[in-house]
Short mmCIF file of N, CA and C in Angstrom, two decimals:
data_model
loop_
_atom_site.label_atom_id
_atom_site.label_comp_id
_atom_site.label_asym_id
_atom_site.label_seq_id
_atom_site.Cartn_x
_atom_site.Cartn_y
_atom_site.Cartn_z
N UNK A 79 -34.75 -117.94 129.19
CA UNK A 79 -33.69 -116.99 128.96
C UNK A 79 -33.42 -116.19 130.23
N UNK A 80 -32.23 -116.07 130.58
CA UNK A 80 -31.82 -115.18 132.05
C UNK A 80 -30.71 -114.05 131.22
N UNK A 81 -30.11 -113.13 131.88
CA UNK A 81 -29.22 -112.49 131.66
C UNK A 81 -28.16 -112.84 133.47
N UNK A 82 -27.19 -113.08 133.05
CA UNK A 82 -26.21 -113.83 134.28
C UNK A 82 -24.94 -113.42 133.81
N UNK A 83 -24.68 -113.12 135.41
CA UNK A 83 -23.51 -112.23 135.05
C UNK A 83 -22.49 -113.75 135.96
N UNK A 84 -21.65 -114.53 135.19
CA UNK A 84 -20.87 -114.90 135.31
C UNK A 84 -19.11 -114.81 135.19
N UNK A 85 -18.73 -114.88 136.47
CA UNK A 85 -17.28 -114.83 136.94
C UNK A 85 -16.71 -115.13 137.62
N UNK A 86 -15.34 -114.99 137.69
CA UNK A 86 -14.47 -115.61 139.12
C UNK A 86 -14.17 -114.64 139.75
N UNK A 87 -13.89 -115.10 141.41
CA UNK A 87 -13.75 -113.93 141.67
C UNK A 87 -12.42 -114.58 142.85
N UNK A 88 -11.66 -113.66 143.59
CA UNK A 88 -10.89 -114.12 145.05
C UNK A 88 -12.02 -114.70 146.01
N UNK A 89 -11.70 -115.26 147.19
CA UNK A 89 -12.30 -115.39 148.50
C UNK A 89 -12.84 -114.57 148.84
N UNK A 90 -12.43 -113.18 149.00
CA UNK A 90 -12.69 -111.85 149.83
C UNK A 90 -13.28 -110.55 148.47
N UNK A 91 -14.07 -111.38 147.45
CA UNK A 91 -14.58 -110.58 146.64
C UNK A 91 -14.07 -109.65 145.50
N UNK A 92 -12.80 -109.87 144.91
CA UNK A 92 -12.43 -109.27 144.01
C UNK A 92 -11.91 -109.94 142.77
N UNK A 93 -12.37 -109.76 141.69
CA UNK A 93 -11.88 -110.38 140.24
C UNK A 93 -11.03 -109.53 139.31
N UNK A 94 -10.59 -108.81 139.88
CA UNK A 94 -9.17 -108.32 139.53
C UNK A 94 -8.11 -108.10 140.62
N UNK A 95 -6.86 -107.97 140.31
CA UNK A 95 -5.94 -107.60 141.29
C UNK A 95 -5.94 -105.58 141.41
N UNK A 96 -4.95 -105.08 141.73
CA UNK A 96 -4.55 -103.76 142.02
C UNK A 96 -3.75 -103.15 140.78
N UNK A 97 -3.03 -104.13 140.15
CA UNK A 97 -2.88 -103.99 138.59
C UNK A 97 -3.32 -104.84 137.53
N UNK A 98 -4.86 -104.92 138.10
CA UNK A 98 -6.10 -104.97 136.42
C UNK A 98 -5.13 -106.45 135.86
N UNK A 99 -4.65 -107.15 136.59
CA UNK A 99 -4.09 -108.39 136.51
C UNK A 99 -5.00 -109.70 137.20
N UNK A 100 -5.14 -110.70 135.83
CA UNK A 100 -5.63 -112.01 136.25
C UNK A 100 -4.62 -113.12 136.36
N UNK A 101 -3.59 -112.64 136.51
CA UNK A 101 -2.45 -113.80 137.36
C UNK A 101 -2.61 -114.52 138.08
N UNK A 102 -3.79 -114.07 139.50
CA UNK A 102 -3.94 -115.30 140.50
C UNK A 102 -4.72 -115.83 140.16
N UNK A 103 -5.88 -115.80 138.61
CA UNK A 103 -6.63 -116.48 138.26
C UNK A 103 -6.37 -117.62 137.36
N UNK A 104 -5.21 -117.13 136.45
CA UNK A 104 -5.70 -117.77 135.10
C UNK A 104 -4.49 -119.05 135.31
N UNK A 105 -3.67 -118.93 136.30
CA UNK A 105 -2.72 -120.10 137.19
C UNK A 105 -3.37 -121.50 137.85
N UNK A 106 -4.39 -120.84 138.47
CA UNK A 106 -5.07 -122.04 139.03
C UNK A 106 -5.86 -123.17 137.90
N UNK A 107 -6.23 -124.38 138.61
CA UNK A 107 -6.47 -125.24 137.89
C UNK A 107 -8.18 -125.67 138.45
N UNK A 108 -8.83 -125.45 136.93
CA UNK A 108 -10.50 -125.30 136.68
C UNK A 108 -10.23 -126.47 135.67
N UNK A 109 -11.46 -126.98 135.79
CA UNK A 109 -11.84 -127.76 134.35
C UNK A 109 -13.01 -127.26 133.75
N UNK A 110 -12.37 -126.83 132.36
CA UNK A 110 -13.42 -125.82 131.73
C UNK A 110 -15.08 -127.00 131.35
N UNK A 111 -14.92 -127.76 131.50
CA UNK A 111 -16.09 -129.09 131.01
C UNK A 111 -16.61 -129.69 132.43
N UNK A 112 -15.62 -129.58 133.65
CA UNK A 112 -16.53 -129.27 134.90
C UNK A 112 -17.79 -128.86 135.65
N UNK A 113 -17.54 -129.32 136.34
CA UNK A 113 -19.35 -128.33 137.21
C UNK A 113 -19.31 -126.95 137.16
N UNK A 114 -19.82 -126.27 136.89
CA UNK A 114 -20.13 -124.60 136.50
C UNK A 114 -18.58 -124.19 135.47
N UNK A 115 -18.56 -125.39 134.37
CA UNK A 115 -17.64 -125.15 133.37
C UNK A 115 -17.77 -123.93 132.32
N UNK A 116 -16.77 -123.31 132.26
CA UNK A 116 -16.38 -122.17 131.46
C UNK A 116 -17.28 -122.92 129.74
N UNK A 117 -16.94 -123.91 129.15
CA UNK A 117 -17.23 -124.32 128.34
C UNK A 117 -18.80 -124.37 128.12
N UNK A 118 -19.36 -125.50 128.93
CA UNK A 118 -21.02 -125.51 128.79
C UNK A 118 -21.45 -124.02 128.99
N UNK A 119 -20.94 -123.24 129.89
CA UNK A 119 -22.19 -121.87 130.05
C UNK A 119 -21.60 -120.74 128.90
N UNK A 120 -20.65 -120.89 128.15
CA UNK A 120 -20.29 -120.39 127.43
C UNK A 120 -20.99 -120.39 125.85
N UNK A 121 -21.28 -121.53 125.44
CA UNK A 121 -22.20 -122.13 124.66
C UNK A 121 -23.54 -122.53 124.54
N UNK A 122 -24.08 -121.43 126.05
CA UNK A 122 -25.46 -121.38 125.85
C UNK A 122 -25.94 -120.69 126.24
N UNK A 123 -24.65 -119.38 126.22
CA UNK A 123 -25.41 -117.97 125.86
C UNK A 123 -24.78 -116.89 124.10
N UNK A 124 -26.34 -116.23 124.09
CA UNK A 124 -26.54 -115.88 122.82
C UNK A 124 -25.76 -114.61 122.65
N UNK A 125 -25.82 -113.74 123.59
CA UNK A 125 -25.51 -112.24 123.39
C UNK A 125 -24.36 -112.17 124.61
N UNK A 126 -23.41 -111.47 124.77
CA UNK A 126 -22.18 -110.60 126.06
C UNK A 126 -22.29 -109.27 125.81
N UNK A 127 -22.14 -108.70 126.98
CA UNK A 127 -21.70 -107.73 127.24
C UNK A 127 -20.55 -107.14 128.77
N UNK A 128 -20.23 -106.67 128.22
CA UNK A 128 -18.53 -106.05 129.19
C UNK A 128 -18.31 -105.02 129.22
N UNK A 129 -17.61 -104.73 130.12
CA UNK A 129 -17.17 -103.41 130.03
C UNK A 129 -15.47 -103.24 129.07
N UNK A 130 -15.01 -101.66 129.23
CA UNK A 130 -13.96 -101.73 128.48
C UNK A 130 -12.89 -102.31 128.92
N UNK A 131 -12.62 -102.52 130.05
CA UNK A 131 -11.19 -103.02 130.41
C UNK A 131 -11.29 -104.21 130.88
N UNK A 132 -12.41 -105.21 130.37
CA UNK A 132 -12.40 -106.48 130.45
C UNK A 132 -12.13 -106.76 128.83
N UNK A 133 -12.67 -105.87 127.98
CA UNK A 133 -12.42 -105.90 126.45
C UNK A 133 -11.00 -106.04 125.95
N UNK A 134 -10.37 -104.75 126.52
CA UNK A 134 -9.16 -104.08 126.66
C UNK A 134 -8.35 -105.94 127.31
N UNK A 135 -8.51 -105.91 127.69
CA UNK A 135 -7.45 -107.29 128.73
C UNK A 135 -7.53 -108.79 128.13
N UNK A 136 -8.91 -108.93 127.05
CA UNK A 136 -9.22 -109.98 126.10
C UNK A 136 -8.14 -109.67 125.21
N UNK A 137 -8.29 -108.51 124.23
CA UNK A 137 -7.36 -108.47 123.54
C UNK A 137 -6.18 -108.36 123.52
N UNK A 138 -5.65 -108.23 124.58
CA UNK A 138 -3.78 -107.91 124.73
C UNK A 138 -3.71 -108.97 125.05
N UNK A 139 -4.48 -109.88 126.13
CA UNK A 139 -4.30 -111.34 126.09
C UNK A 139 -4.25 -112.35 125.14
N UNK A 140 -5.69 -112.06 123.90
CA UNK A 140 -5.53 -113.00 123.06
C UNK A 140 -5.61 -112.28 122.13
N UNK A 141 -4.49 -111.35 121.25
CA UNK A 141 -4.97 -110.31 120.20
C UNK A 141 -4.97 -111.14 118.83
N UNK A 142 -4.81 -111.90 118.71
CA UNK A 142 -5.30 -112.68 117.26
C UNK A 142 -6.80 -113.03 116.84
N UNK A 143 -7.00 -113.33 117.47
CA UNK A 143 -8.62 -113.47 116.97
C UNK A 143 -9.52 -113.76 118.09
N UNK A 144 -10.96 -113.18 117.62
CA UNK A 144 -11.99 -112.78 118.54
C UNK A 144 -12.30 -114.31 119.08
N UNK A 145 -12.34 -114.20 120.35
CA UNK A 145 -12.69 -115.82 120.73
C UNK A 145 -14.21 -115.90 121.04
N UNK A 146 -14.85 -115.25 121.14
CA UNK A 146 -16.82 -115.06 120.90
C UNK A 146 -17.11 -115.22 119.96
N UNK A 147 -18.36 -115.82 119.31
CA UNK A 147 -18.93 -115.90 117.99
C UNK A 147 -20.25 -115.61 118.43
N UNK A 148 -21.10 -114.99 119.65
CA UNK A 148 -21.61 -114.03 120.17
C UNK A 148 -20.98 -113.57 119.50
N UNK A 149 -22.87 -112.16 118.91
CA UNK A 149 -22.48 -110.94 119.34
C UNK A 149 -22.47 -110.00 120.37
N UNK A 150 -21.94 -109.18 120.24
CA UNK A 150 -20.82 -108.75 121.82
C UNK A 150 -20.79 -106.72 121.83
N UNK A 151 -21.08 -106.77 122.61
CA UNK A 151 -21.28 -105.39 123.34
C UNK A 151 -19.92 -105.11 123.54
N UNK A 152 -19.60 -103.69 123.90
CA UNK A 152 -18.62 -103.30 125.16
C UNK A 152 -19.40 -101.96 125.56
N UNK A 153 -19.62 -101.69 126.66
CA UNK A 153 -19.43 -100.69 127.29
C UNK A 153 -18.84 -99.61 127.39
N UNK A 154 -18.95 -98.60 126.42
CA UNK A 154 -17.68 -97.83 127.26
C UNK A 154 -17.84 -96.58 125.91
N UNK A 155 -17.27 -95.39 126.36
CA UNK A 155 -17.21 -94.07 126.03
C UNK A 155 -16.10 -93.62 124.49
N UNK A 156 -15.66 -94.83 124.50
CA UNK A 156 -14.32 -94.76 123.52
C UNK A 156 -14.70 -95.67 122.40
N UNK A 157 -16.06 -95.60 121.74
CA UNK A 157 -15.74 -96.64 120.68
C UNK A 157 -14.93 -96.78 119.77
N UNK A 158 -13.91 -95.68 119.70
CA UNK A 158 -11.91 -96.77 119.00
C UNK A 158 -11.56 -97.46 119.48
N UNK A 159 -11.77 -97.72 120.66
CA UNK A 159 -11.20 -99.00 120.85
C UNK A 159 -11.73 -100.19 120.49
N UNK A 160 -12.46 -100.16 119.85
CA UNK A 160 -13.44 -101.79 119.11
C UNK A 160 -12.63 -101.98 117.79
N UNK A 161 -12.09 -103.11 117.88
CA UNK A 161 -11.59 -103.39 116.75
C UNK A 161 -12.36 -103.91 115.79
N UNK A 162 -12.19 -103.72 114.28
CA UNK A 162 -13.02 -103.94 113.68
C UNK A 162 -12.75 -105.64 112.93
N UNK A 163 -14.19 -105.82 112.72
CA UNK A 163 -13.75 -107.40 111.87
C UNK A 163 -14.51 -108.37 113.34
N UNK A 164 -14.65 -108.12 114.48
CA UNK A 164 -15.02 -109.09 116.12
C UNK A 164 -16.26 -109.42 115.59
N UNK A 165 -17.24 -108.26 115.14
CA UNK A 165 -18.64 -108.37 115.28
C UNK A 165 -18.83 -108.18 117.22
N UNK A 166 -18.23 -107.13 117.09
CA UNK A 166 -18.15 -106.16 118.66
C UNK A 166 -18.38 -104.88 118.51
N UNK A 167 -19.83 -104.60 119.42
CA UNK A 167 -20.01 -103.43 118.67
C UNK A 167 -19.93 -102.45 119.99
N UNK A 168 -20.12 -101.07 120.17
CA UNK A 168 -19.71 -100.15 121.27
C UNK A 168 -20.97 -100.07 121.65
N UNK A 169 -21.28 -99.51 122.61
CA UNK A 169 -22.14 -98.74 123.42
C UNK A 169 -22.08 -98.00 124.68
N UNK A 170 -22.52 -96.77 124.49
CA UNK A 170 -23.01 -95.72 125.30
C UNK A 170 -23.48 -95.20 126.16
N UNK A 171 -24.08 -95.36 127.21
CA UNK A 171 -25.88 -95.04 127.77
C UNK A 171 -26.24 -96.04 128.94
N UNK A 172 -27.20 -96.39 128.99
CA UNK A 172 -27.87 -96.79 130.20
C UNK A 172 -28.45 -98.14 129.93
N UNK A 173 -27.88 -99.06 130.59
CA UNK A 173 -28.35 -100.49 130.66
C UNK A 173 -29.51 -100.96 130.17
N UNK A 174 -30.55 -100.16 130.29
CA UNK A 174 -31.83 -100.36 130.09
C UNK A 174 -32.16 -100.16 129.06
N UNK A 175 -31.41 -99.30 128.21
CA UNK A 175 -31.76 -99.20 126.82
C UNK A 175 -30.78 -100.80 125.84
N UNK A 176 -29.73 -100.86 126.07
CA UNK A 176 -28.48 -101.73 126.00
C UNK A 176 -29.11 -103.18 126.13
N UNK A 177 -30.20 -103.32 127.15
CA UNK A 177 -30.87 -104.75 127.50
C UNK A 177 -31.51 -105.44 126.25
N UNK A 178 -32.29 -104.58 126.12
CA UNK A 178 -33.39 -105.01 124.79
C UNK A 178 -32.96 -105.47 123.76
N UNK A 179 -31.69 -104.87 123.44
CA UNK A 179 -31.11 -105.51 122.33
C UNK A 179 -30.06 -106.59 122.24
N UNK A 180 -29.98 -106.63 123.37
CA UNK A 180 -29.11 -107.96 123.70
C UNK A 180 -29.72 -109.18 123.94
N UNK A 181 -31.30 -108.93 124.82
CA UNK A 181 -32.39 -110.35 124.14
C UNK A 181 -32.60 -109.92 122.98
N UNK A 182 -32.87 -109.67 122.52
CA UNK A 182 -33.14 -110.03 120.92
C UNK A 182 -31.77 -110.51 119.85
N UNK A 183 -30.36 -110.14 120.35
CA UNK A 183 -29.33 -110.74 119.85
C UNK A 183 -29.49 -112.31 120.09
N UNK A 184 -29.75 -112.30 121.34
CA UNK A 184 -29.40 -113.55 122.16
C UNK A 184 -30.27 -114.75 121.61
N UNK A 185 -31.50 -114.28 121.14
CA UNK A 185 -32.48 -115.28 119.87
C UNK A 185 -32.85 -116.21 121.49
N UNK A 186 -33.28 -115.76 122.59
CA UNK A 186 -34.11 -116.70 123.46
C UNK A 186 -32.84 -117.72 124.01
N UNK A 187 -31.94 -117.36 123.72
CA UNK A 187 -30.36 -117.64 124.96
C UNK A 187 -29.93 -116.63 126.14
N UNK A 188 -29.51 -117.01 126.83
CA UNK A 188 -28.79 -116.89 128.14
C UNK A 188 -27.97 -115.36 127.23
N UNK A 189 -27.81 -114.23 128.50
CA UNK A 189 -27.07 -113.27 128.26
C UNK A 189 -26.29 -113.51 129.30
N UNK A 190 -24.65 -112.88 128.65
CA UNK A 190 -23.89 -113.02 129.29
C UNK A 190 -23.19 -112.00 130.09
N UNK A 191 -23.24 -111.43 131.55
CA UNK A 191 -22.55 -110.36 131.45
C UNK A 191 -21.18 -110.68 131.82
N UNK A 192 -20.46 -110.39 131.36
CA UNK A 192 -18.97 -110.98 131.33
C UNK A 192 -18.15 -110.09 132.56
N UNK A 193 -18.59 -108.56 132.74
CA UNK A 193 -18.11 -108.02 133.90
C UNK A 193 -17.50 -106.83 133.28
N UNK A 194 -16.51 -106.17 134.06
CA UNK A 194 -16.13 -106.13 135.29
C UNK A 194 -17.16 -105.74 136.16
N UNK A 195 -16.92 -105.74 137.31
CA UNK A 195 -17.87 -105.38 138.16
C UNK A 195 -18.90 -104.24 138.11
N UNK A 196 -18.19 -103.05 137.75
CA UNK A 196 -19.18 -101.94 137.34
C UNK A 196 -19.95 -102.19 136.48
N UNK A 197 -19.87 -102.69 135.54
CA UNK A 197 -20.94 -102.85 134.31
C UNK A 197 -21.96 -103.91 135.39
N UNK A 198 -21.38 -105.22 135.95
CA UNK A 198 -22.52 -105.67 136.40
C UNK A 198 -23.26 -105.00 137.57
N UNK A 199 -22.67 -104.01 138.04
CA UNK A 199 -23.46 -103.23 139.36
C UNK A 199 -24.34 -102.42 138.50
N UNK A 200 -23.78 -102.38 137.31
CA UNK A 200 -24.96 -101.33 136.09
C UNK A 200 -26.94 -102.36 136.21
N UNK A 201 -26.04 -103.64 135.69
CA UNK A 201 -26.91 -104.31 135.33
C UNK A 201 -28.18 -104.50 136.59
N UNK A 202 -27.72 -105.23 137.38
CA UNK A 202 -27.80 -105.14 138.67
C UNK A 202 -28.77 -104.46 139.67
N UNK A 203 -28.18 -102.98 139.45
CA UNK A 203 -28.95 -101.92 139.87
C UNK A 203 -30.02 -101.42 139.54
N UNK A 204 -30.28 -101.88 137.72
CA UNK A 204 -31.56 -101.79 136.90
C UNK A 204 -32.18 -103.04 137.05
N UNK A 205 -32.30 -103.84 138.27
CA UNK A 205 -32.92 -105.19 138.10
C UNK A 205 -32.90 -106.56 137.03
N UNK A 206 -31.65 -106.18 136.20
CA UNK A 206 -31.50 -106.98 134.71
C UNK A 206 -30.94 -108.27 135.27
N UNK A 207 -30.06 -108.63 136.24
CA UNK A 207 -29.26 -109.53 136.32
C UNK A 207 -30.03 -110.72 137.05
N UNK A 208 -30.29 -111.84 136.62
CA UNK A 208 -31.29 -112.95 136.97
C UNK A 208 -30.50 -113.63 137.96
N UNK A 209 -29.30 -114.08 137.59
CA UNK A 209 -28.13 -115.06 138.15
C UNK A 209 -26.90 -114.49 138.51
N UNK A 210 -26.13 -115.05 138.95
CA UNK A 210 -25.08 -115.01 139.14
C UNK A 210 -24.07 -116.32 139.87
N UNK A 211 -23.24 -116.53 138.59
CA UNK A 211 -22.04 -117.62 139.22
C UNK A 211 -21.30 -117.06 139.15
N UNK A 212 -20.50 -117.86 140.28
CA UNK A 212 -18.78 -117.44 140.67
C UNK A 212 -18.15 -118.25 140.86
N UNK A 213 -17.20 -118.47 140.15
CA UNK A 213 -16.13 -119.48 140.41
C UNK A 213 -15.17 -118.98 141.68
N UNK A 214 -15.56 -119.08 143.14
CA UNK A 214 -13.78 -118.62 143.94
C UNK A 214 -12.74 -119.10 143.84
N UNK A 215 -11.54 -118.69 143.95
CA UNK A 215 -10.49 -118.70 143.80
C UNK A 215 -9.80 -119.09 145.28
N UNK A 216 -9.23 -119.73 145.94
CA UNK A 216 -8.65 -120.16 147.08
C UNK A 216 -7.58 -119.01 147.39
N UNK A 217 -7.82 -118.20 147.41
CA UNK A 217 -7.18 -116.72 147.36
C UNK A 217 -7.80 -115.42 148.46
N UNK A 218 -6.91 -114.64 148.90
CA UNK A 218 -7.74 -112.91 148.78
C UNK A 218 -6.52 -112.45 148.32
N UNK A 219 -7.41 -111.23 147.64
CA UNK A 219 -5.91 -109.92 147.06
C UNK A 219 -6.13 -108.91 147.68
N UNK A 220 -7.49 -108.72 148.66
CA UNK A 220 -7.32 -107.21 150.06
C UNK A 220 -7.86 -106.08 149.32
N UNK A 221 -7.28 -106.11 147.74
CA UNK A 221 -7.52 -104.58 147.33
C UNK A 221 -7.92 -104.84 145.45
N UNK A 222 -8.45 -104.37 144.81
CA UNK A 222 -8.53 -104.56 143.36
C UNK A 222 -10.26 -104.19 142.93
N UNK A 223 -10.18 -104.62 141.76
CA UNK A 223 -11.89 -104.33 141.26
C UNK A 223 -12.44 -105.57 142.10
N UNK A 224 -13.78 -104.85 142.24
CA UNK A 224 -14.64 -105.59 143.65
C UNK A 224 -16.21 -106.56 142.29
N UNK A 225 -16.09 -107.94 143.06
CA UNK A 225 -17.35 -108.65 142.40
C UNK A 225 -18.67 -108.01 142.33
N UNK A 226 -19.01 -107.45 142.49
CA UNK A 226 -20.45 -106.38 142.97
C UNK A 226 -19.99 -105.04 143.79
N UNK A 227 -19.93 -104.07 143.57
CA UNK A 227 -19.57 -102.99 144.46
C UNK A 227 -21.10 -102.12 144.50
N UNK A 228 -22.03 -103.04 144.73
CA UNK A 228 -23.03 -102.34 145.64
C UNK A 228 -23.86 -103.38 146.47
N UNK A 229 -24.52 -102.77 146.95
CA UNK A 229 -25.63 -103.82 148.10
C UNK A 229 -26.37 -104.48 146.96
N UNK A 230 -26.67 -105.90 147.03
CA UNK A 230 -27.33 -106.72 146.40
C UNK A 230 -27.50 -107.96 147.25
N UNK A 231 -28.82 -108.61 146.86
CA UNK A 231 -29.50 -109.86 147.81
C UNK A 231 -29.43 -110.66 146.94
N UNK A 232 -29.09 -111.96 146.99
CA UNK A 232 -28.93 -113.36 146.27
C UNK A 232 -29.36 -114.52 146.96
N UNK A 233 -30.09 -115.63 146.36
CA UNK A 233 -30.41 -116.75 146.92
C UNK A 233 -29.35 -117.58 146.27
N UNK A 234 -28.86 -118.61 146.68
CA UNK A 234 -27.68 -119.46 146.70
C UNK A 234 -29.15 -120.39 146.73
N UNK A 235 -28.57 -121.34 144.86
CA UNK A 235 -29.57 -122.72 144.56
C UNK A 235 -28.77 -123.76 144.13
N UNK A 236 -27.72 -123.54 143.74
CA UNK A 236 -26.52 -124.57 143.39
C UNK A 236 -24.96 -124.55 143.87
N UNK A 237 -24.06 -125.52 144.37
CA UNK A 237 -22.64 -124.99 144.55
C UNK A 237 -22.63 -126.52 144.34
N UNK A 238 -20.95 -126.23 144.09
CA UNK A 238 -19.74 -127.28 143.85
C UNK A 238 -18.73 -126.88 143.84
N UNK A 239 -17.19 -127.99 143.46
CA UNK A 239 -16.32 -127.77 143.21
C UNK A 239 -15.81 -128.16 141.78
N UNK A 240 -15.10 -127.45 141.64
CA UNK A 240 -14.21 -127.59 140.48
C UNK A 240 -12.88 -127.35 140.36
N UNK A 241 -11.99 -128.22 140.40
CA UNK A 241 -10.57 -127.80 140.41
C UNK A 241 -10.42 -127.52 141.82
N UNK A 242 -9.52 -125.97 141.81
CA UNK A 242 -9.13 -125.66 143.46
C UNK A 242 -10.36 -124.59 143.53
N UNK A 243 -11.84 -124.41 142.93
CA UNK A 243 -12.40 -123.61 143.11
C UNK A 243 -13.93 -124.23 144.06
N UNK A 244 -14.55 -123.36 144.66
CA UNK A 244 -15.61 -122.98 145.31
C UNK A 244 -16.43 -122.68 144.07
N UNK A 245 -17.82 -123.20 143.68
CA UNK A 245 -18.43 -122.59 142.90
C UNK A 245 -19.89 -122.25 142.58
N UNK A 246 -20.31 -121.68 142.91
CA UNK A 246 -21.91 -120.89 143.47
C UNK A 246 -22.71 -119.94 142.39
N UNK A 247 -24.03 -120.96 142.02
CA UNK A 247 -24.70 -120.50 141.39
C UNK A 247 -26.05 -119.69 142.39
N UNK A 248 -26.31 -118.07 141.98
CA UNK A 248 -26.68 -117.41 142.83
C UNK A 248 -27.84 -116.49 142.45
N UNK A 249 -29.29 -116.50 142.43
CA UNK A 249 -30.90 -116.03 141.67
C UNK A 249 -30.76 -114.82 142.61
N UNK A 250 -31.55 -114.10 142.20
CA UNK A 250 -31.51 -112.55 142.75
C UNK A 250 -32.87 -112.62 143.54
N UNK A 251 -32.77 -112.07 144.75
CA UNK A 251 -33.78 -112.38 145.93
C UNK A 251 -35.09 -111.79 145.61
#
């Protein structure tokens, strides 16, 4: 079991744009059943967690129904915004408390941290985060939410391609 914070990100380190837009992402062409496929690592983790405005951007994107069957965290100070019926529940506080119960959701599966970046600099910073993949994007956007916005050491043990992406599986030093 790892907790891995998997995502895509630009060339020059950012997985959002300047308006909280995945336009230059969700255009390009990935194969979700590919090498570091959205599909396989998706289905073999037990528990997610996110922050709110990765929550927030699921649902205006896909507001019909919860696409996790994980159960699923969010992050964040506003639990109205959790809609009810996901089996998405809120939380509060400090990573470290938030951890424990996400292995034990996870039943001895892979945790997922889904992002945005702050939540994983949360994770991160409390030593929780085992892995990290990134799908790049053949892109920079210069300015937006940043893939890690703190100092962190990674060993690079796997890469490939997929589609028009760069893709790097990355153990914490």
């Amino acid at each position: 079991m790892a907790t891995i914070y998997y995502t895509a990100s630009s060339i020059d380190g950012y997985i959002v744009d300047d308006r909280a837009s995945l336009d230059w992402l969700i255009t390009r062409n990935i194969d979700a059943d590919g090498p570091f496929g959205y599909r396989a690592f998706s289905n073999s983790v037990g528990a997610l967690v996110m922050g709110a405005t990765t929550y927030e951007w699921i649902l205006a994107n896909d507001p019909d129904e919860w696409q996790y069957e994980q159960p699923t965290w969010v992050m964040t100070h506003r639990p109205d915004i959790v809609r009810t019926g996901d089996g998405v529940r809120a939380f509060h506080g400090d990573v470290t408390e938030l951890h424990p119960l996400l292995v034990q959701a996870a039943a001895y599966q892979d945790i997922w941290v889904v992002g945005g970046g702050d939540v994983a600099a949360q994770f991160a910073a409390a030593g929780l985060i085992d892995e990290m993949i990134v799908s790049y994007a053949p892109c920079t956007l210069g300015t937006g939410g940043r893939l890690m916005p703190l100092h962190t050491e990674w060993v690079l043990v796997e890469s490939g391609v997929n589609g028009e992406f760069v893709c790097a599986r990355w153990r914490k030093a």
